[in-house]
């Protein structure tokens, strides 16, 4: 297991939305795809994903997100419920987020 944090890529969209559903962050009246599209127009470098890159060569999995500095989602963070017990997942999203000006509490989000 190796957790890395990188900028969101369009290929991450379905995994991010699935994570947000699992973490209880979505609402019926708020389209997560529209949120992503809007965020990508304003400081897209502040939309980060934490990915678990298994050492066995299987596909990486999105286990956390941070969407900073954007329309009511300032510092919105999430960590996969399956990964919350793993320290790298809990802390892996926070440190890079702080480097982008997101406070510790905000980066913690739904974690």
Short mmCIF file of N, CA, C and O in Angstrom, two decimals:
data_model
loop_
_atom_site.label_atom_id
_atom_site.label_comp_id
_atom_site.label_asym_id
_atom_site.label_seq_id
_atom_site.Cartn_x
_atom_site.Cartn_y
_atom_site.Cartn_z
N UNK A 1 0.84 -1.18 0.00
CA UNK A 1 0.00 0.00 0.00
C UNK A 1 0.88 1.23 0.00
O UNK A 1 1.80 1.35 0.78
N UNK A 2 0.57 2.15 -0.90
CA UNK A 2 1.28 3.41 -0.96
C UNK A 2 0.26 4.50 -1.29
O UNK A 2 -0.36 4.47 -2.35
N UNK A 3 0.06 5.42 -0.37
CA UNK A 3 -0.88 6.51 -0.58
C UNK A 3 -0.12 7.71 -1.13
O UNK A 3 0.88 8.13 -0.56
N UNK A 4 -0.59 8.23 -2.25
CA UNK A 4 -0.01 9.44 -2.81
C UNK A 4 -1.14 10.44 -3.04
O UNK A 4 -2.30 10.06 -3.19
N UNK A 5 -0.78 11.71 -3.05
CA UNK A 5 -1.74 12.78 -3.28
C UNK A 5 -1.34 13.50 -4.56
O UNK A 5 -0.17 13.80 -4.76
N UNK A 6 -2.33 13.72 -5.40
CA UNK A 6 -2.07 14.39 -6.67
C UNK A 6 -3.30 15.21 -7.05
O UNK A 6 -4.36 15.10 -6.42
N UNK A 7 -3.15 16.01 -8.09
CA UNK A 7 -4.28 16.79 -8.59
C UNK A 7 -5.33 15.85 -9.18
O UNK A 7 -5.01 14.80 -9.73
N UNK A 8 -6.57 16.25 -9.06
CA UNK A 8 -7.69 15.52 -9.67
C UNK A 8 -7.48 15.45 -11.18
O UNK A 8 -7.04 16.42 -11.81
N UNK A 9 -7.82 14.32 -11.77
CA UNK A 9 -7.83 14.15 -13.22
C UNK A 9 -9.24 13.75 -13.63
O UNK A 9 -9.96 13.11 -12.85
N UNK A 10 -9.64 14.11 -14.83
CA UNK A 10 -11.00 13.78 -15.28
C UNK A 10 -11.32 12.30 -15.15
O UNK A 10 -12.46 11.93 -14.87
N UNK A 11 -10.32 11.45 -15.32
CA UNK A 11 -10.53 10.01 -15.20
C UNK A 11 -10.91 9.60 -13.77
O UNK A 11 -11.40 8.49 -13.55
N UNK A 12 -10.72 10.48 -12.79
CA UNK A 12 -11.05 10.20 -11.39
C UNK A 12 -12.52 10.45 -11.06
O UNK A 12 -12.97 10.09 -9.97
N UNK A 13 -13.26 11.07 -11.96
CA UNK A 13 -14.60 11.55 -11.63
C UNK A 13 -15.51 10.48 -11.01
O UNK A 13 -16.10 10.70 -9.94
N UNK A 14 -15.65 9.33 -11.63
CA UNK A 14 -16.56 8.30 -11.10
C UNK A 14 -16.11 7.82 -9.73
O UNK A 14 -16.94 7.63 -8.83
N UNK A 15 -14.81 7.62 -9.55
CA UNK A 15 -14.29 7.16 -8.26
C UNK A 15 -14.50 8.21 -7.18
O UNK A 15 -14.83 7.87 -6.03
N UNK A 16 -14.32 9.47 -7.52
CA UNK A 16 -14.53 10.56 -6.55
C UNK A 16 -16.00 10.62 -6.15
O UNK A 16 -16.33 10.70 -4.96
N UNK A 17 -16.89 10.55 -7.11
CA UNK A 17 -18.32 10.60 -6.80
C UNK A 17 -18.73 9.40 -5.95
O UNK A 17 -19.48 9.54 -4.98
N UNK A 18 -18.21 8.24 -6.27
CA UNK A 18 -18.49 7.05 -5.46
C UNK A 18 -18.01 7.25 -4.02
O UNK A 18 -18.71 6.95 -3.06
N UNK A 19 -16.81 7.80 -3.87
CA UNK A 19 -16.26 8.08 -2.53
C UNK A 19 -17.15 9.07 -1.78
O UNK A 19 -17.46 8.87 -0.61
N UNK A 20 -17.56 10.14 -2.45
CA UNK A 20 -18.42 11.13 -1.80
C UNK A 20 -19.74 10.50 -1.35
O UNK A 20 -20.23 10.81 -0.27
N UNK A 21 -20.30 9.59 -2.16
CA UNK A 21 -21.53 8.88 -1.76
C UNK A 21 -21.25 8.03 -0.52
O UNK A 21 -22.02 8.07 0.44
N UNK A 22 -20.16 7.26 -0.54
CA UNK A 22 -19.80 6.40 0.59
C UNK A 22 -19.59 7.20 1.86
O UNK A 22 -19.91 6.75 2.96
N UNK A 23 -19.02 8.39 1.73
CA UNK A 23 -18.72 9.23 2.89
C UNK A 23 -19.92 10.06 3.34
O UNK A 23 -19.84 10.78 4.34
N UNK A 24 -21.03 9.97 2.61
CA UNK A 24 -22.23 10.70 2.99
C UNK A 24 -22.18 12.18 2.68
O UNK A 24 -22.87 12.98 3.32
N UNK A 25 -21.38 12.57 1.69
CA UNK A 25 -21.23 13.99 1.37
C UNK A 25 -22.16 14.49 0.28
O UNK A 25 -22.25 15.69 0.07
N UNK A 26 -22.83 13.60 -0.42
CA UNK A 26 -23.70 14.04 -1.52
C UNK A 26 -25.10 14.32 -0.99
O UNK A 26 -25.51 13.75 0.03
N UNK A 27 -25.80 15.19 -1.70
CA UNK A 27 -27.19 15.51 -1.37
C UNK A 27 -28.01 15.39 -2.64
O UNK A 27 -27.54 15.73 -3.73
N UNK A 28 -29.26 14.93 -2.53
CA UNK A 28 -30.10 14.71 -3.71
C UNK A 28 -30.25 15.95 -4.60
O UNK A 28 -30.39 15.83 -5.81
N UNK A 29 -30.23 17.12 -4.01
CA UNK A 29 -30.44 18.35 -4.77
C UNK A 29 -29.16 18.93 -5.36
O UNK A 29 -29.19 19.95 -6.04
N UNK A 30 -28.03 18.28 -5.13
CA UNK A 30 -26.74 18.81 -5.55
C UNK A 30 -26.02 17.78 -6.43
O UNK A 30 -25.61 16.74 -5.94
N UNK A 31 -25.87 18.07 -7.69
CA UNK A 31 -25.24 17.17 -8.64
C UNK A 31 -23.72 17.20 -8.46
O UNK A 31 -23.09 18.23 -8.74
N UNK A 32 -23.10 16.10 -8.02
CA UNK A 32 -21.66 16.11 -7.80
C UNK A 32 -20.86 16.34 -9.08
O UNK A 32 -19.78 16.94 -9.05
N UNK A 33 -21.39 15.90 -10.21
CA UNK A 33 -20.69 16.15 -11.48
C UNK A 33 -20.64 17.64 -11.79
O UNK A 33 -19.63 18.15 -12.28
N UNK A 34 -21.72 18.34 -11.50
CA UNK A 34 -21.75 19.79 -11.71
C UNK A 34 -20.78 20.47 -10.75
O UNK A 34 -20.10 21.42 -11.13
N UNK A 35 -20.70 19.99 -9.50
CA UNK A 35 -19.72 20.54 -8.55
C UNK A 35 -18.30 20.39 -9.09
O UNK A 35 -17.50 21.32 -9.01
N UNK A 36 -18.01 19.24 -9.63
CA UNK A 36 -16.67 18.99 -10.17
C UNK A 36 -16.40 19.91 -11.35
O UNK A 36 -15.34 20.55 -11.42
N UNK A 37 -17.35 20.02 -12.25
CA UNK A 37 -17.16 20.90 -13.42
C UNK A 37 -16.92 22.34 -12.99
O UNK A 37 -16.04 23.02 -13.52
N UNK A 38 -17.72 22.81 -12.01
CA UNK A 38 -17.55 24.18 -11.53
C UNK A 38 -16.19 24.36 -10.87
O UNK A 38 -15.51 25.37 -11.08
N UNK A 39 -15.77 23.39 -10.06
CA UNK A 39 -14.48 23.50 -9.38
C UNK A 39 -13.34 23.57 -10.40
O UNK A 39 -12.37 24.30 -10.20
N UNK A 40 -13.43 22.84 -11.45
CA UNK A 40 -12.35 22.82 -12.44
C UNK A 40 -12.19 24.15 -13.17
O UNK A 40 -11.18 24.37 -13.83
N UNK A 41 -13.16 25.05 -13.00
CA UNK A 41 -13.03 26.38 -13.61
C UNK A 41 -12.38 27.39 -12.66
O UNK A 41 -12.03 28.49 -13.08
N UNK A 42 -12.27 27.03 -11.37
CA UNK A 42 -11.71 27.93 -10.35
C UNK A 42 -10.66 27.18 -9.55
O UNK A 42 -10.98 26.25 -8.81
N UNK A 43 -9.41 27.56 -9.70
CA UNK A 43 -8.29 26.94 -8.97
C UNK A 43 -8.34 25.41 -9.00
O UNK A 43 -8.40 24.75 -7.97
N UNK A 44 -8.31 24.80 -10.19
CA UNK A 44 -8.37 23.34 -10.27
C UNK A 44 -7.21 22.66 -9.54
O UNK A 44 -7.35 21.51 -9.12
N UNK A 45 -6.10 23.36 -9.36
CA UNK A 45 -4.97 22.78 -8.63
C UNK A 45 -5.28 22.54 -7.15
O UNK A 45 -4.54 21.84 -6.46
N UNK A 46 -6.39 23.11 -6.66
CA UNK A 46 -6.79 22.89 -5.27
C UNK A 46 -7.84 21.80 -5.12
O UNK A 46 -8.50 21.69 -4.10
N UNK A 47 -7.98 20.98 -6.16
CA UNK A 47 -8.83 19.79 -6.09
C UNK A 47 -7.87 18.60 -6.11
O UNK A 47 -7.29 18.27 -7.14
N UNK A 48 -7.68 18.00 -4.95
CA UNK A 48 -6.68 16.93 -4.79
C UNK A 48 -7.36 15.60 -4.52
O UNK A 48 -8.43 15.54 -3.92
N UNK A 49 -6.71 14.53 -4.96
CA UNK A 49 -7.17 13.18 -4.64
C UNK A 49 -6.02 12.41 -4.00
O UNK A 49 -4.85 12.59 -4.38
N UNK A 50 -6.36 11.61 -3.01
CA UNK A 50 -5.40 10.68 -2.42
C UNK A 50 -5.70 9.33 -3.04
O UNK A 50 -6.85 8.89 -3.08
N UNK A 51 -4.67 8.69 -3.56
CA UNK A 51 -4.87 7.39 -4.21
C UNK A 51 -4.00 6.34 -3.54
O UNK A 51 -2.86 6.59 -3.16
N UNK A 52 -4.58 5.17 -3.38
CA UNK A 52 -3.87 4.01 -2.85
C UNK A 52 -3.32 3.27 -4.06
O UNK A 52 -4.07 2.86 -4.94
N UNK A 53 -2.01 3.15 -4.12
CA UNK A 53 -1.37 2.44 -5.21
C UNK A 53 -0.82 1.13 -4.64
O UNK A 53 0.27 1.10 -4.08
N UNK A 54 -1.59 0.04 -4.77
CA UNK A 54 -1.18 -1.24 -4.23
C UNK A 54 0.15 -1.71 -4.81
O UNK A 54 0.44 -1.48 -5.99
N UNK A 55 0.93 -2.35 -3.97
CA UNK A 55 2.25 -2.83 -4.41
C UNK A 55 2.13 -4.03 -5.34
O UNK A 55 3.09 -4.36 -6.04
N UNK A 56 0.96 -4.67 -5.41
CA UNK A 56 0.80 -5.85 -6.27
C UNK A 56 0.52 -5.49 -7.72
O UNK A 56 0.29 -6.36 -8.56
N UNK A 57 0.52 -4.18 -8.04
CA UNK A 57 0.33 -3.77 -9.42
C UNK A 57 -1.12 -3.60 -9.85
O UNK A 57 -1.38 -3.24 -10.99
N UNK A 58 -2.07 -3.87 -8.96
CA UNK A 58 -3.47 -3.66 -9.32
C UNK A 58 -3.74 -2.16 -9.44
O UNK A 58 -2.94 -1.33 -9.01
N UNK A 59 -4.88 -1.82 -9.98
CA UNK A 59 -5.22 -0.42 -10.25
C UNK A 59 -5.29 0.39 -8.96
O UNK A 59 -5.72 -0.11 -7.92
N UNK A 60 -4.89 1.65 -9.07
CA UNK A 60 -4.98 2.55 -7.93
C UNK A 60 -6.44 2.82 -7.61
O UNK A 60 -7.32 2.68 -8.46
N UNK A 61 -6.70 3.19 -6.35
CA UNK A 61 -8.05 3.49 -5.91
C UNK A 61 -8.05 4.85 -5.21
O UNK A 61 -7.17 5.13 -4.40
N UNK A 62 -9.04 5.67 -5.53
CA UNK A 62 -9.18 6.96 -4.85
C UNK A 62 -9.69 6.69 -3.44
O UNK A 62 -10.74 6.07 -3.26
N UNK A 63 -8.94 7.13 -2.44
CA UNK A 63 -9.32 6.91 -1.04
C UNK A 63 -9.54 8.22 -0.29
O UNK A 63 -9.91 8.20 0.88
N UNK A 64 -9.32 9.35 -0.93
CA UNK A 64 -9.54 10.63 -0.27
C UNK A 64 -9.58 11.77 -1.28
O UNK A 64 -9.06 11.64 -2.39
N UNK A 65 -10.22 12.86 -0.87
CA UNK A 65 -10.28 14.06 -1.71
C UNK A 65 -10.18 15.29 -0.84
O UNK A 65 -10.55 15.27 0.34
N UNK A 66 -9.71 16.37 -1.44
CA UNK A 66 -9.80 17.70 -0.85
C UNK A 66 -10.18 18.65 -1.97
O UNK A 66 -9.54 18.65 -3.03
N UNK A 67 -11.24 19.41 -1.75
CA UNK A 67 -11.66 20.45 -2.69
C UNK A 67 -11.57 21.75 -1.91
O UNK A 67 -12.40 22.03 -1.05
N UNK A 68 -10.54 22.53 -2.17
CA UNK A 68 -10.28 23.73 -1.38
C UNK A 68 -10.63 25.01 -2.12
O UNK A 68 -10.53 25.07 -3.34
N UNK A 69 -11.02 26.01 -1.34
CA UNK A 69 -11.20 27.35 -1.87
C UNK A 69 -12.29 27.51 -2.89
O UNK A 69 -12.12 28.24 -3.85
N UNK A 70 -13.43 26.84 -2.70
CA UNK A 70 -14.46 26.91 -3.74
C UNK A 70 -15.87 26.92 -3.17
O UNK A 70 -16.27 26.00 -2.46
N UNK A 71 -16.63 27.93 -3.48
CA UNK A 71 -18.07 28.04 -3.33
C UNK A 71 -18.72 27.08 -2.34
O UNK A 71 -19.36 26.11 -2.73
N UNK A 72 -18.55 27.33 -1.07
CA UNK A 72 -19.20 26.50 -0.07
C UNK A 72 -18.51 25.18 0.19
O UNK A 72 -18.88 24.44 1.08
N UNK A 73 -17.52 24.85 -0.63
CA UNK A 73 -16.77 23.62 -0.43
C UNK A 73 -15.36 23.93 0.04
O UNK A 73 -14.45 23.16 -0.13
N UNK A 74 -15.19 25.10 0.60
CA UNK A 74 -13.87 25.52 1.04
C UNK A 74 -13.32 24.50 2.04
O UNK A 74 -13.82 24.37 3.15
N UNK A 75 -12.34 23.77 1.62
CA UNK A 75 -11.73 22.78 2.50
C UNK A 75 -12.52 21.50 2.65
O UNK A 75 -12.27 20.74 3.56
N UNK A 76 -13.47 21.24 1.78
CA UNK A 76 -14.23 19.99 1.86
C UNK A 76 -13.28 18.82 1.66
O UNK A 76 -12.56 18.76 0.67
N UNK A 77 -13.24 17.93 2.62
CA UNK A 77 -12.36 16.77 2.50
C UNK A 77 -13.12 15.50 2.78
O UNK A 77 -14.13 15.51 3.49
N UNK A 78 -12.67 14.42 2.21
CA UNK A 78 -13.30 13.13 2.47
C UNK A 78 -12.25 12.04 2.42
O UNK A 78 -11.26 12.15 1.69
N UNK A 79 -12.46 11.00 3.22
CA UNK A 79 -11.62 9.81 3.21
C UNK A 79 -12.54 8.62 3.13
O UNK A 79 -13.57 8.57 3.81
N UNK A 80 -12.19 7.66 2.31
CA UNK A 80 -13.00 6.46 2.15
C UNK A 80 -13.27 5.81 3.50
O UNK A 80 -12.35 5.63 4.29
N UNK A 81 -14.52 5.43 3.78
CA UNK A 81 -14.81 4.73 5.03
C UNK A 81 -13.96 3.47 5.20
O UNK A 81 -13.59 3.11 6.29
N UNK A 82 -13.62 2.81 4.08
CA UNK A 82 -12.80 1.60 4.16
C UNK A 82 -11.35 1.92 4.52
O UNK A 82 -10.63 1.05 4.97
N UNK A 83 -10.93 3.17 4.30
CA UNK A 83 -9.52 3.52 4.53
C UNK A 83 -9.32 4.39 5.76
O UNK A 83 -8.19 4.71 6.10
N UNK A 84 -10.37 4.76 6.44
CA UNK A 84 -10.24 5.69 7.57
C UNK A 84 -9.35 5.19 8.68
O UNK A 84 -8.72 5.96 9.38
N UNK A 85 -9.30 3.89 8.87
CA UNK A 85 -8.48 3.34 9.95
C UNK A 85 -7.00 3.36 9.63
O UNK A 85 -6.17 3.18 10.51
N UNK A 86 -6.67 3.59 8.37
CA UNK A 86 -5.26 3.57 7.96
C UNK A 86 -4.69 4.97 8.08
O UNK A 86 -5.16 5.90 7.45
N UNK A 87 -3.68 5.12 8.90
CA UNK A 87 -3.07 6.43 9.13
C UNK A 87 -2.68 7.13 7.85
O UNK A 87 -2.91 8.33 7.70
N UNK A 88 -2.07 6.44 6.87
CA UNK A 88 -1.69 7.17 5.64
C UNK A 88 -2.89 7.79 4.94
O UNK A 88 -2.78 8.86 4.38
N UNK A 89 -4.03 7.13 4.98
CA UNK A 89 -5.21 7.70 4.33
C UNK A 89 -5.71 8.91 5.10
O UNK A 89 -6.07 9.93 4.52
N UNK A 90 -5.72 8.82 6.43
CA UNK A 90 -6.19 9.93 7.24
C UNK A 90 -5.28 11.13 7.10
O UNK A 90 -5.73 12.26 6.99
N UNK A 91 -3.99 10.91 7.14
CA UNK A 91 -3.04 12.02 7.14
C UNK A 91 -2.55 12.37 5.75
O UNK A 91 -2.05 13.47 5.54
N UNK A 92 -2.70 11.46 4.81
CA UNK A 92 -2.18 11.69 3.47
C UNK A 92 -2.85 12.83 2.74
O UNK A 92 -2.24 13.48 1.90
N UNK A 93 -4.12 13.10 3.05
CA UNK A 93 -4.82 14.19 2.40
C UNK A 93 -4.52 15.50 3.10
O UNK A 93 -4.46 16.55 2.49
N UNK A 94 -4.27 15.45 4.40
CA UNK A 94 -4.12 16.68 5.18
C UNK A 94 -2.85 17.46 4.88
O UNK A 94 -2.90 18.67 4.71
N UNK A 95 -1.73 16.79 4.81
CA UNK A 95 -0.47 17.52 4.64
C UNK A 95 -0.42 18.30 3.33
O UNK A 95 -0.12 19.50 3.34
N UNK A 96 -0.72 17.69 2.19
CA UNK A 96 -0.72 18.47 0.96
C UNK A 96 -1.76 19.57 0.97
O UNK A 96 -1.56 20.63 0.41
N UNK A 97 -2.89 19.32 1.62
CA UNK A 97 -3.93 20.35 1.70
C UNK A 97 -3.41 21.56 2.47
O UNK A 97 -3.61 22.70 2.06
N UNK A 98 -2.72 21.31 3.58
CA UNK A 98 -2.13 22.43 4.34
C UNK A 98 -1.16 23.20 3.46
O UNK A 98 -1.08 24.42 3.55
N UNK A 99 -0.43 22.50 2.61
CA UNK A 99 0.51 23.16 1.71
C UNK A 99 -0.18 24.08 0.72
O UNK A 99 0.44 24.97 0.14
N UNK A 100 -1.49 23.88 0.53
CA UNK A 100 -2.28 24.73 -0.37
C UNK A 100 -3.15 25.71 0.42
O UNK A 100 -4.09 26.26 -0.11
N UNK A 101 -2.84 25.89 1.71
CA UNK A 101 -3.56 26.88 2.51
C UNK A 101 -4.85 26.40 3.12
O UNK A 101 -5.64 27.19 3.59
N UNK A 102 -5.10 25.10 3.17
CA UNK A 102 -6.31 24.56 3.79
C UNK A 102 -5.97 24.23 5.23
O UNK A 102 -4.98 23.58 5.52
N UNK A 103 -6.82 24.68 6.16
CA UNK A 103 -6.55 24.45 7.58
C UNK A 103 -6.70 22.98 7.92
O UNK A 103 -7.37 22.22 7.23
N UNK A 104 -6.12 22.58 9.05
CA UNK A 104 -6.18 21.18 9.50
C UNK A 104 -7.63 20.73 9.65
O UNK A 104 -8.00 19.67 9.20
N UNK A 105 -8.46 21.54 10.30
CA UNK A 105 -9.86 21.15 10.49
C UNK A 105 -10.61 21.02 9.19
O UNK A 105 -11.39 20.10 9.00
N UNK A 106 -10.36 21.92 8.27
CA UNK A 106 -11.05 21.87 6.98
C UNK A 106 -10.60 20.68 6.18
O UNK A 106 -11.40 20.03 5.52
N UNK A 107 -9.31 20.37 6.21
CA UNK A 107 -8.81 19.23 5.45
C UNK A 107 -9.30 17.92 6.02
O UNK A 107 -9.38 16.92 5.33
N UNK A 108 -9.63 17.91 7.32
CA UNK A 108 -10.12 16.69 7.95
C UNK A 108 -11.48 16.31 7.37
O UNK A 108 -11.74 15.16 7.11
N UNK A 109 -12.34 17.29 7.15
CA UNK A 109 -13.63 17.08 6.50
C UNK A 109 -14.39 15.90 7.05
O UNK A 109 -14.61 15.82 8.24
N UNK A 110 -14.77 14.98 6.20
CA UNK A 110 -15.58 13.83 6.60
C UNK A 110 -14.75 12.69 7.12
O UNK A 110 -15.26 11.64 7.43
N UNK A 111 -13.47 12.88 7.23
CA UNK A 111 -12.59 11.79 7.69
C UNK A 111 -12.85 11.44 9.12
O UNK A 111 -13.27 12.22 9.90
#
